[in-house]
mmCIF file of C-alpha atoms in Angstrom:
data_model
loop_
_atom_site.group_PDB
_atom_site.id
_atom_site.type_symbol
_atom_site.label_atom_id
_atom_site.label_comp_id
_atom_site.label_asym_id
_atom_site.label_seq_id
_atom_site.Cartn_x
_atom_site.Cartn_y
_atom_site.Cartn_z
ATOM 1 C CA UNK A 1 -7.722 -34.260 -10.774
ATOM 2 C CA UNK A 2 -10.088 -35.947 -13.650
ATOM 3 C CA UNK A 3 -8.884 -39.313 -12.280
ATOM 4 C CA UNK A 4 -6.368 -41.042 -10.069
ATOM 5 C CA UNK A 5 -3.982 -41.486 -12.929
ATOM 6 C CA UNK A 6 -3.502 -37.887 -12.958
ATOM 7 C CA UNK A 7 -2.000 -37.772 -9.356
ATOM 8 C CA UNK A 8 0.636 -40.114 -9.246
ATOM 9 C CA UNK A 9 3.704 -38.088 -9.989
ATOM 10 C CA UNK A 10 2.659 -35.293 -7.349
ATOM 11 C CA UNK A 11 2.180 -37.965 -5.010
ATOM 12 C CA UNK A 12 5.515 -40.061 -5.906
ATOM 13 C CA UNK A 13 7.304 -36.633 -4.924
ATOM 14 C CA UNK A 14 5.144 -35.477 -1.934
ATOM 15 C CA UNK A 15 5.985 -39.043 -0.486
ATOM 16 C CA UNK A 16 9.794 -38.661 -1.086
ATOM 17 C CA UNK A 17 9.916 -35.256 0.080
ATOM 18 C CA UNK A 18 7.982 -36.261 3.538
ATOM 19 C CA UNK A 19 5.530 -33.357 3.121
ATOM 20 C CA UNK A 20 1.837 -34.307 4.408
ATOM 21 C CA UNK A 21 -0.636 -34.774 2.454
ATOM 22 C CA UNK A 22 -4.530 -35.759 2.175
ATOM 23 C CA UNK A 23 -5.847 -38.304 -0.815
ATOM 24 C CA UNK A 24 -9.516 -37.989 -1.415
ATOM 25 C CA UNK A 25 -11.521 -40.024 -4.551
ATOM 26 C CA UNK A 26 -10.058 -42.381 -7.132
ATOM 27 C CA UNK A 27 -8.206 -45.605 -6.424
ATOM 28 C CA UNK A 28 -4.963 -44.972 -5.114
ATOM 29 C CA UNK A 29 -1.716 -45.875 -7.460
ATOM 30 C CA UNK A 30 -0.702 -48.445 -5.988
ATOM 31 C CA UNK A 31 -3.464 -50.748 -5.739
ATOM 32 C CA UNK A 32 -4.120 -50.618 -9.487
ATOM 33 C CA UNK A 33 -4.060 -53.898 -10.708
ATOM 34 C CA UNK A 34 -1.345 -53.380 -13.749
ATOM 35 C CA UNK A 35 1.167 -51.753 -11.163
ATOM 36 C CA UNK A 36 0.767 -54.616 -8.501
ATOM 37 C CA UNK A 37 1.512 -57.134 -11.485
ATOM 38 C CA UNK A 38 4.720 -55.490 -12.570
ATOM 39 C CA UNK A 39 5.607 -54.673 -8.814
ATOM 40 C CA UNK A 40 5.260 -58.352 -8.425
ATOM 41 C CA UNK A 41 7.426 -59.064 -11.458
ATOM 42 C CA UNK A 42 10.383 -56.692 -9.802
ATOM 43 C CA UNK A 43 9.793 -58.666 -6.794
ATOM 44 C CA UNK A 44 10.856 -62.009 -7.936
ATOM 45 C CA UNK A 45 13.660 -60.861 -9.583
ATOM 46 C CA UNK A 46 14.422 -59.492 -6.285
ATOM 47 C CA UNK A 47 13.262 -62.337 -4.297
ATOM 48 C CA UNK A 48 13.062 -65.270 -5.734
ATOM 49 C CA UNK A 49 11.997 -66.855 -2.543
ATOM 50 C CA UNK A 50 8.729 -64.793 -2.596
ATOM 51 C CA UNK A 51 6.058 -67.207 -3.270
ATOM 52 C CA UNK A 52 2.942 -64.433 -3.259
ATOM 53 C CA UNK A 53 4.614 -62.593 -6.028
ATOM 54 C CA UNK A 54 5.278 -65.423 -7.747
ATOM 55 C CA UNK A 55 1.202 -66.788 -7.792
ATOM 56 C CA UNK A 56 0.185 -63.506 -9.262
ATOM 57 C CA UNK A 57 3.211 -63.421 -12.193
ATOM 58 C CA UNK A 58 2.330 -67.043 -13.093
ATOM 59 C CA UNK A 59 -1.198 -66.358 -13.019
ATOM 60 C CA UNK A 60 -1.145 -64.048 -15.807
ATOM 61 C CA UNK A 61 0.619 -66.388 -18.512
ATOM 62 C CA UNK A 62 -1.519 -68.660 -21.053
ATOM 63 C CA UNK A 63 -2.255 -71.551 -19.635
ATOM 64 C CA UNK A 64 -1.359 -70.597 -16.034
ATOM 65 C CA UNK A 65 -4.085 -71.477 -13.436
ATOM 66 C CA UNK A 66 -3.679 -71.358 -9.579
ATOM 67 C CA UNK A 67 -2.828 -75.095 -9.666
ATOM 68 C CA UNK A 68 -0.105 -75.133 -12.146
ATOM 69 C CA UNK A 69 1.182 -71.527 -10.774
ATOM 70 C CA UNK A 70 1.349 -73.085 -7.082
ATOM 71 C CA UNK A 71 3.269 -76.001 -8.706
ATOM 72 C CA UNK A 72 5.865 -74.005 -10.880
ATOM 73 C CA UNK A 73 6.511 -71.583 -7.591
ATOM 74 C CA UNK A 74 7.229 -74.359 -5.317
ATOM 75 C CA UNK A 75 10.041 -75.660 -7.659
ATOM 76 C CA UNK A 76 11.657 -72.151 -9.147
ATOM 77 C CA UNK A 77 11.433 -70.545 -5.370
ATOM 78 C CA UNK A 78 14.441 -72.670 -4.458
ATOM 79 C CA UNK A 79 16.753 -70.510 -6.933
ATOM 80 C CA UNK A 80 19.082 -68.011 -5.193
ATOM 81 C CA UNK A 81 19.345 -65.853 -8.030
ATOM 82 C CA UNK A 82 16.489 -64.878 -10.779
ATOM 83 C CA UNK A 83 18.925 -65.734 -13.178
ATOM 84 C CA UNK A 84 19.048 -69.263 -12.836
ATOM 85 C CA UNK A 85 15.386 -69.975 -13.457
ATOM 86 C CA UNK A 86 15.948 -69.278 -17.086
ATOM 87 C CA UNK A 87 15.743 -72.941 -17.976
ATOM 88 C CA UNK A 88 13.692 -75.522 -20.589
ATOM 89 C CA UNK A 89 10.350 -76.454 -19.640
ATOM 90 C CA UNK A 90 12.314 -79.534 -19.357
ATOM 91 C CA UNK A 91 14.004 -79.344 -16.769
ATOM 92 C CA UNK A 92 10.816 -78.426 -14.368
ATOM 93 C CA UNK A 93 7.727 -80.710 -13.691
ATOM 94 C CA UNK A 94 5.942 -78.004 -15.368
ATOM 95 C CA UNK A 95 2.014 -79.386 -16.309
ATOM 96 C CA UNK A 96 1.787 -79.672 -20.674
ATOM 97 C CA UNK A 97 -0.608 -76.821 -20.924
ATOM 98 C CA UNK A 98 0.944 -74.860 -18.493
ATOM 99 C CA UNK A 99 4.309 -74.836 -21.180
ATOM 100 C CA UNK A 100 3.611 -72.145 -23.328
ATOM 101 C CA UNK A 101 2.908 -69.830 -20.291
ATOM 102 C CA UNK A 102 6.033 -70.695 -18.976
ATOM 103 C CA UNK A 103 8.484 -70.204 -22.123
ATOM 104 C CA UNK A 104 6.022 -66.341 -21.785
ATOM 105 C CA UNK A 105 7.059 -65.776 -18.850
ATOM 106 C CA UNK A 106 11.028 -66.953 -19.374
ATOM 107 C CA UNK A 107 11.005 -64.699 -22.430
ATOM 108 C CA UNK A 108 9.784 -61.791 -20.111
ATOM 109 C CA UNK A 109 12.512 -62.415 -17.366
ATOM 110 C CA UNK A 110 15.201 -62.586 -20.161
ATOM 111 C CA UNK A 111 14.226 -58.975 -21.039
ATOM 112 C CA UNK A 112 14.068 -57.980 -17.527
ATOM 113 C CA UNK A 113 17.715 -59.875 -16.766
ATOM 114 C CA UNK A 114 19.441 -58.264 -20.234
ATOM 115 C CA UNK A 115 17.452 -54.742 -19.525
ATOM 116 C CA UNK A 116 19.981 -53.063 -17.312
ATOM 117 C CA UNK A 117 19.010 -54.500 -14.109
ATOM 118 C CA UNK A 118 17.610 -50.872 -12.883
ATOM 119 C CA UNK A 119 13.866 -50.934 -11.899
ATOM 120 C CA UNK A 120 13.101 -48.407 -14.175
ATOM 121 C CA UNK A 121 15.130 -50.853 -16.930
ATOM 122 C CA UNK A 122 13.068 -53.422 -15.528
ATOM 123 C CA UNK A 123 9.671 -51.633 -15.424
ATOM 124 C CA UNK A 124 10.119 -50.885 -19.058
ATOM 125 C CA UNK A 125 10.896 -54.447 -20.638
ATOM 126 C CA UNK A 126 7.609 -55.601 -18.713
ATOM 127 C CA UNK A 127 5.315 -53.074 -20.010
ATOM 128 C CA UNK A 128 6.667 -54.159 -23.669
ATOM 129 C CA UNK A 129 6.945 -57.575 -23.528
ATOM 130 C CA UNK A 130 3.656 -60.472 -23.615
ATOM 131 C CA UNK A 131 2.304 -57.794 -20.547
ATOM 132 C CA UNK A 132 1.312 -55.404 -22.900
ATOM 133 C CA UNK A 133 -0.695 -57.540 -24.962
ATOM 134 C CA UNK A 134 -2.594 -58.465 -22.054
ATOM 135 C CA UNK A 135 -3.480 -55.404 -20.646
ATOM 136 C CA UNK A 136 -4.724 -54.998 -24.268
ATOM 137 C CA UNK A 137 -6.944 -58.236 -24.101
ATOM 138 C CA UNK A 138 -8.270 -57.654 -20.520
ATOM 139 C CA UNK A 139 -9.001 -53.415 -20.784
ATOM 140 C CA UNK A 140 -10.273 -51.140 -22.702
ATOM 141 C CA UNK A 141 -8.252 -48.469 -21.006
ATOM 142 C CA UNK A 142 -4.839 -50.494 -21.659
ATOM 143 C CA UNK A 143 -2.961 -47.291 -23.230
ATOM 144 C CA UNK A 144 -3.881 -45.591 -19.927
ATOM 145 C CA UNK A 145 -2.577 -48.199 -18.095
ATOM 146 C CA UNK A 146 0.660 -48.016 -20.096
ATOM 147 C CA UNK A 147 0.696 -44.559 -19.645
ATOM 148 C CA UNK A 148 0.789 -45.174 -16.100
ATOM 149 C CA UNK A 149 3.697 -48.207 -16.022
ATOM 150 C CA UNK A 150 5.788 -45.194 -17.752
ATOM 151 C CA UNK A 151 4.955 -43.115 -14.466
ATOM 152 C CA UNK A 152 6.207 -46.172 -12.247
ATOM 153 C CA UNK A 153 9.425 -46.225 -14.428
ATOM 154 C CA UNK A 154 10.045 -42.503 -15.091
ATOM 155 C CA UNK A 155 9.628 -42.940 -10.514
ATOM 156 C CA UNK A 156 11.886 -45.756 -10.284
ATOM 157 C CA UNK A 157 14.463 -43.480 -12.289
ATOM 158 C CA UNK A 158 16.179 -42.526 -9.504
ATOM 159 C CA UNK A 159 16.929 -45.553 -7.823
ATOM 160 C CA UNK A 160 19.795 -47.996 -9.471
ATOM 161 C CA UNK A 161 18.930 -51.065 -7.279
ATOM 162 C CA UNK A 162 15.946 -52.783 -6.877
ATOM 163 C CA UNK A 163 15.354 -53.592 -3.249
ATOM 164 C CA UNK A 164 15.462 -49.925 -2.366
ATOM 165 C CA UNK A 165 12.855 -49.603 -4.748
ATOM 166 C CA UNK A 166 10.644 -52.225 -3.475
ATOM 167 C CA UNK A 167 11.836 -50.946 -0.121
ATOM 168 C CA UNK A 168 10.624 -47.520 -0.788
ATOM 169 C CA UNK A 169 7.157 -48.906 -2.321
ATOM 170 C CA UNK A 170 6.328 -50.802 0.952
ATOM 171 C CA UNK A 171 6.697 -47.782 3.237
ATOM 172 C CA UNK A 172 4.872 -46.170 0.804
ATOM 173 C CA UNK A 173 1.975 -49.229 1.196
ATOM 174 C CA UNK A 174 2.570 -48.383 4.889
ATOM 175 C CA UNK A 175 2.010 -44.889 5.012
ATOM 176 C CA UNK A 176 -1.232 -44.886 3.237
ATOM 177 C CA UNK A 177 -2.398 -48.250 5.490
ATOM 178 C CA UNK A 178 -1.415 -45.635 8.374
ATOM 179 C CA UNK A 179 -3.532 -42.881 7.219
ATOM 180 C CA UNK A 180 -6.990 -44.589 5.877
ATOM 181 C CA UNK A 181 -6.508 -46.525 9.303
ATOM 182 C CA UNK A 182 -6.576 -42.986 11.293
ATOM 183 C CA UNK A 183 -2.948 -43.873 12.120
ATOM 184 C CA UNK A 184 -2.145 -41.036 14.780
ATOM 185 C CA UNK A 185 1.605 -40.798 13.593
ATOM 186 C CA UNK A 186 2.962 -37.537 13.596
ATOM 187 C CA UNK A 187 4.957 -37.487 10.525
ATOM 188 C CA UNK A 188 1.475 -37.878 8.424
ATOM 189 C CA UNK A 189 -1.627 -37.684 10.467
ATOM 190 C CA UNK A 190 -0.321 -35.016 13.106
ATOM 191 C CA UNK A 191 -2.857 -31.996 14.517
ATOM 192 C CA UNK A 192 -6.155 -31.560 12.301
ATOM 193 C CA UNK A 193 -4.862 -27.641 11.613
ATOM 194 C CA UNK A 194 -1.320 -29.560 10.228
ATOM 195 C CA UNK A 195 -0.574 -27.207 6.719
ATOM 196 C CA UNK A 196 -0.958 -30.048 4.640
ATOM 197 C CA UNK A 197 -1.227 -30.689 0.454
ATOM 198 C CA UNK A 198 -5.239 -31.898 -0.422
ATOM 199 C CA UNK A 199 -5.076 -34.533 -3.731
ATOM 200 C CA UNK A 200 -8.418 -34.450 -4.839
ATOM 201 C CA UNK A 201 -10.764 -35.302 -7.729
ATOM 202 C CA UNK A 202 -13.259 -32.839 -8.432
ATOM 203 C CA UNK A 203 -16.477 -35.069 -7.668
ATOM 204 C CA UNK A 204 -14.360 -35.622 -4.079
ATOM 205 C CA UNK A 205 -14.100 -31.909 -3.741
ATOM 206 C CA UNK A 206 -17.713 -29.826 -4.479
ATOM 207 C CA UNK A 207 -18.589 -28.083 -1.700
ATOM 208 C CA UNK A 208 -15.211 -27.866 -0.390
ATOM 209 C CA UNK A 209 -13.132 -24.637 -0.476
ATOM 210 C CA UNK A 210 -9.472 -23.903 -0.102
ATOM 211 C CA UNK A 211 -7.452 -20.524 -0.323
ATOM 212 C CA UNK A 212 -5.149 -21.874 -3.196
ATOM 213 C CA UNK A 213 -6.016 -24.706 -6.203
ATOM 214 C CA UNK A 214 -4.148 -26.106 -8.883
ATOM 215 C CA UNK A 215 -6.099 -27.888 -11.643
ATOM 216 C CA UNK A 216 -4.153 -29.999 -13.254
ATOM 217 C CA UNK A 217 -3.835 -31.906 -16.734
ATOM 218 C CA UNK A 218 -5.920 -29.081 -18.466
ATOM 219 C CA UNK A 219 -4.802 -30.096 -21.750
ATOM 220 C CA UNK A 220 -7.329 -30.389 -24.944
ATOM 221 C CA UNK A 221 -8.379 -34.034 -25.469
ATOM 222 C CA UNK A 222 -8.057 -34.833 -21.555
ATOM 223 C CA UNK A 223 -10.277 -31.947 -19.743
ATOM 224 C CA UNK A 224 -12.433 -31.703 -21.953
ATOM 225 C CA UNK A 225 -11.789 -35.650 -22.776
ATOM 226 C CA UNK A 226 -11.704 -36.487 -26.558
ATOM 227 C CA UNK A 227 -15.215 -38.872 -25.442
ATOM 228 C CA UNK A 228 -16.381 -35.610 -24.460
ATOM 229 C CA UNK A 229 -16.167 -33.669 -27.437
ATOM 230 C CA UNK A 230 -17.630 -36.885 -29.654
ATOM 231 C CA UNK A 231 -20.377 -37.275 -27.538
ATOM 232 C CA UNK A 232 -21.911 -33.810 -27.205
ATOM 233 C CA UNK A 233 -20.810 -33.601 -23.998
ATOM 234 C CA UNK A 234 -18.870 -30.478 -23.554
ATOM 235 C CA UNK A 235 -21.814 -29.154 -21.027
ATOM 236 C CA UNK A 236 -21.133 -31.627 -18.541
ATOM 237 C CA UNK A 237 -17.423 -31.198 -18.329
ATOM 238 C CA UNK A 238 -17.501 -27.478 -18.949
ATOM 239 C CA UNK A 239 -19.505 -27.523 -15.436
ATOM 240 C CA UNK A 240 -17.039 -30.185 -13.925
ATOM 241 C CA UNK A 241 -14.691 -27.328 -15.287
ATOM 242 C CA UNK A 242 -16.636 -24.184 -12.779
ATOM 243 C CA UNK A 243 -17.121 -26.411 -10.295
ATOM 244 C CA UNK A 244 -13.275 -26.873 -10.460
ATOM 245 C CA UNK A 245 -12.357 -23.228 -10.865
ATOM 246 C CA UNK A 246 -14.542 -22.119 -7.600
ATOM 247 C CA UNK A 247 -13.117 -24.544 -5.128
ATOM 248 C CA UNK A 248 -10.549 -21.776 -4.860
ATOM 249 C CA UNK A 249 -10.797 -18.521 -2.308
ATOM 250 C CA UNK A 250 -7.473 -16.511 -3.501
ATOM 251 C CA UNK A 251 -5.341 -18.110 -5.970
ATOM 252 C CA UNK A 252 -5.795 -20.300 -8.858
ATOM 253 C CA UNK A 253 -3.492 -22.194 -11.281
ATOM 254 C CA UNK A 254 -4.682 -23.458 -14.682
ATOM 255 C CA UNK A 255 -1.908 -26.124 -15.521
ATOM 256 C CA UNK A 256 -1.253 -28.331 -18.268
ATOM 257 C CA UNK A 257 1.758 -30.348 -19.660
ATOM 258 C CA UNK A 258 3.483 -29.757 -22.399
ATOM 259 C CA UNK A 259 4.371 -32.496 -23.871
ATOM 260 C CA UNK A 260 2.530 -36.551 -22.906
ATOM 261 C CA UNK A 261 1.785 -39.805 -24.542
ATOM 262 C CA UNK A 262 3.502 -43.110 -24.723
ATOM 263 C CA UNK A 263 4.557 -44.726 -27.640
ATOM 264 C CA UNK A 264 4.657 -41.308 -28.893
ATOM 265 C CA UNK A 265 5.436 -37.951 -28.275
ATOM 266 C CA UNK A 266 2.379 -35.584 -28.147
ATOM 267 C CA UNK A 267 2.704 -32.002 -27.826
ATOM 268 C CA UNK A 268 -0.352 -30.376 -26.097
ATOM 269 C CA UNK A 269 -2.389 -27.480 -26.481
ATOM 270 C CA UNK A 270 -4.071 -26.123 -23.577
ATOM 271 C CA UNK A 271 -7.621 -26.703 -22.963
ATOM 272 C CA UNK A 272 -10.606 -25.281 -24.466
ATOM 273 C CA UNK A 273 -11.721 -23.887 -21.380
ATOM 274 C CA UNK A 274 -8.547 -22.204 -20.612
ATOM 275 C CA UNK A 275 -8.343 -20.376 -24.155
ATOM 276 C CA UNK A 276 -11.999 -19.157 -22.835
ATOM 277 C CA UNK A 277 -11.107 -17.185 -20.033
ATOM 278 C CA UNK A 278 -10.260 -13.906 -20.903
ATOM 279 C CA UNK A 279 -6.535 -13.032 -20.960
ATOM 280 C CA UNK A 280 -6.792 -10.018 -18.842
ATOM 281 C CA UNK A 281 -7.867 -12.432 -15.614
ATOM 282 C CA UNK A 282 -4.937 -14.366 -15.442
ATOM 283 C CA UNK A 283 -0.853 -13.667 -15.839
ATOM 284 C CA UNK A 284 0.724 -16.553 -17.579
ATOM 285 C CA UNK A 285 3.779 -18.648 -16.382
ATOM 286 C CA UNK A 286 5.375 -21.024 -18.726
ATOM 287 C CA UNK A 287 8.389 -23.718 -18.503
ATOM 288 C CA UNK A 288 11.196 -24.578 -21.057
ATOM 289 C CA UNK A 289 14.294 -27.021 -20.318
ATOM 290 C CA UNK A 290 17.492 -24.386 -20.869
ATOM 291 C CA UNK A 291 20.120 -26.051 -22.733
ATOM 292 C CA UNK A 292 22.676 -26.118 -19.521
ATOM 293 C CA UNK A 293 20.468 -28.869 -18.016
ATOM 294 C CA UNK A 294 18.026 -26.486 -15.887
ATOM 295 C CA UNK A 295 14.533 -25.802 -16.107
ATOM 296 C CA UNK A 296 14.362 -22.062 -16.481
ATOM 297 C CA UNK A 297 10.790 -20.771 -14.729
ATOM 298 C CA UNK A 298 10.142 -17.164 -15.825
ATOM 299 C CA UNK A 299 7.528 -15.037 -14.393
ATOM 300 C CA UNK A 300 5.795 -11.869 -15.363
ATOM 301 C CA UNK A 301 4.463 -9.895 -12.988
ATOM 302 C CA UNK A 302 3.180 -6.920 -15.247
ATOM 303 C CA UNK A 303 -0.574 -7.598 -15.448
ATOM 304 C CA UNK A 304 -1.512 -10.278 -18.112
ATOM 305 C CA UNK A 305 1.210 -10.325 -20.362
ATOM 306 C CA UNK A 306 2.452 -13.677 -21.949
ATOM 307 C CA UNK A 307 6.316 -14.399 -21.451
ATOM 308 C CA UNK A 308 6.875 -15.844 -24.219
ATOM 309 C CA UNK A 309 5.918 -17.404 -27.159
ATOM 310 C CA UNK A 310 7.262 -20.644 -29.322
ATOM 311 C CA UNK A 311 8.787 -17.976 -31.937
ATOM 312 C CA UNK A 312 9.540 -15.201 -29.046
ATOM 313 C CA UNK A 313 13.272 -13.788 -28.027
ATOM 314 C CA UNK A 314 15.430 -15.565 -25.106
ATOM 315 C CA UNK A 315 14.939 -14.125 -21.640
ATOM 316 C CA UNK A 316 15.038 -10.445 -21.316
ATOM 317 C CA UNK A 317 16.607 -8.687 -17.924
ATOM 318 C CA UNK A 318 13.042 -7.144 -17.781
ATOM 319 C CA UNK A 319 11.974 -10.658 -16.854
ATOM 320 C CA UNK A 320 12.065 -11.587 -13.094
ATOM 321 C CA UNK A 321 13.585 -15.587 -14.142
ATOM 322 C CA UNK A 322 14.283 -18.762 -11.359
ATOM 323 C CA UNK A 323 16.125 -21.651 -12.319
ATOM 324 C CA UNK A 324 15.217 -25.007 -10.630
ATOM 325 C CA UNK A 325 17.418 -28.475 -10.794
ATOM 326 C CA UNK A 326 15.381 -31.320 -11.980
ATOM 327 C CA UNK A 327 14.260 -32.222 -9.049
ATOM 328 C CA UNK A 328 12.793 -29.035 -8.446
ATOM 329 C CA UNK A 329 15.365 -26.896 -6.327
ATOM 330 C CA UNK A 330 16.077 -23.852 -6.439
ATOM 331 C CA UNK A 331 19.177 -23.031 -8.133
ATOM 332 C CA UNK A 332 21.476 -20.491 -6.703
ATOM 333 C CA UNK A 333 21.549 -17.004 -8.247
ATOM 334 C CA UNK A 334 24.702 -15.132 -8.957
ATOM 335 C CA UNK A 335 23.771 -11.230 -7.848
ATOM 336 C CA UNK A 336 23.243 -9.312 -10.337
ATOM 337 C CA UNK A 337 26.126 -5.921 -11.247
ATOM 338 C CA UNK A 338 25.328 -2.846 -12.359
ATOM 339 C CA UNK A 339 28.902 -2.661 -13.903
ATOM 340 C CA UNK A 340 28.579 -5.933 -15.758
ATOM 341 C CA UNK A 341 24.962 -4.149 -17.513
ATOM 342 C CA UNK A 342 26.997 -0.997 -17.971
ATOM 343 C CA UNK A 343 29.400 -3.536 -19.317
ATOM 344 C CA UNK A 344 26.950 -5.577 -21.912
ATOM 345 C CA UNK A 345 25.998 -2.029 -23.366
#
């Protein structure tokens, strides 16, 4: 990976899928600052009661130091229900320049209350609300960051209730806490020949080999970055890119997605560095969404020939093609007849 950000969706379904796996370089997801605020923001709506979540929620509104934060959380912590804090300045002892924070932060928790009451609903009427506008104040990387609040959400889309969420996030916190600790659990630490999936940066990984790599995110304006190419600096990544390409002894996959961004949809071309590698090195696997729901994977096998192209036919029978469900299993194959092709001629 380029960076941390880049790993989070592999490592979302790794965790829920219970396979082991190894995390070397970049700060891990869930410590990033932006997700532990908007974690903390699902957890009061959760919890009321939860007076740590509440400090750091309070803590990011105008006006809101630790005093007036510590004040505000004593009274609201009472509520049974998120709801119900959804009052006037008024009616708290909240401090006079702590009042604009607080109307902020009510505005935010309407959103979140009249979102859909999913997490991912939830996640999403954060990252748009008076959040966003901080995490444009306090970073320079703030799109990044929103980029990666959509990766939390697009996550959280499988869950309809919150506390299994949160539930799921803690064991996550857990598992990692087991692991960096040397944790000698057999579900994730195990024997040190365990098969077992290596995230990795590619500073974390020179001078370490491994039969198979994928390289991920290989997608022009993000390996090379767009910084890159304005700053005469297409050397330096385009040896990040070989030192990248020979951490692998058999197999290598060039990967990039298709489609990213935002607040926008972006369509992608594939990396520089990819177009440069000669065609006849590599054969070339692409994915499309089929229109029954499916994502239709379709391999060819015969040397380096492309698949397909945007303006190319629909799948031919000379193409060997696997559907997957959206979560990425394998979807049953009807055998194939030799009286229904005699049939289609």
């Amino acid at each position: 990976f380029r960076s941390s950000a880049h790993s989070q969706a592999l490592e979302f379904e790794l965790m829920r899928r219970d396979i082991p796996y190894e995390y070397r370089g970049g700060q891990k997801f869930f410590e990033r600052a932006h997700i532990k605020d908007v974690v903390c923001f699902l957890r009061v709506a959760h919890n009321p009661q939860d007076e740590v979540a509440w400090m750091r929620v309070l803590g990011l509104q105008t006006g809101i130091g630790d005093a007036s934060a510590s004040a505000i959380a004593t009274q609201v912590k009472v509520a049974t229900e998120f709801g119900r804090i959804l009052v006037s300045a008024d009616a708290l002892r909240v401090p006079k320049r702590a009042q604009d924070g607080w109307r902020e932060f009510q505005a935010i928790a309407r959103d979140m209350v009249e979102s859909g009451k999913t997490p991912a609903h939830m996640i999403r009427a954060v990252s748009s609300s008076t959040y966003r506008d901080y995490l444009e104040r306090e970073y320079p990387n703030w799109r990044e960051r929103l980029e990666d609040l959509e990766q939390l959400a697009l996550f959280a889309e499988t869950y309809q209730e919150v506390g299994p969420f949160l539930n799921d996030i803690a064991l996550y916190d857990e598992v990692v806490a087991g692991r960096d600790g040397g944790s000698t659990n057999a579900a994730r630490a195990g024997a040190s020949d365990e098969e077992r999936m290596v995230l990795s940066t590619i500073h974390q990984a020179k001078g370490l080999e491994w039969d198979t790599v994928f390289i991920l995110h290989l997608a022009e304006g993000s390996f090379p970055s767009r910084r890159a190419i304005a700053e005469d600096g297409m050397e330096e990544e385009r040896r990040l890119f070989y030192v990248a390409v020979t951490r692998a002894r058999k197999r290598l996959f060039l990967t990039y997605p298709m489609t990213s961004g935002y607040d926008t949809l972006q369509f992608n071309q594939p990396s520089t560095f990819v177009e440069e590698v000669p065609a006849r090195l590599f054969d070339r696997v692409e994915l499309r969404e089929a229109t029954n729901g499916y994502h239709s994977v379709s391999v060819n096998r015969s040397g380096s020939k492309t698949v397909w192209s945007d303006d190319a036919a629909p799948w031919s029978d000379e193409e060997e093609v696997i559907e997957v469900d959206r979560i990425g299993e394998k979807k049953p194959q009807p055998p194939r007849s030799f009286l229904r092709s005699i049939d289609e001629l």
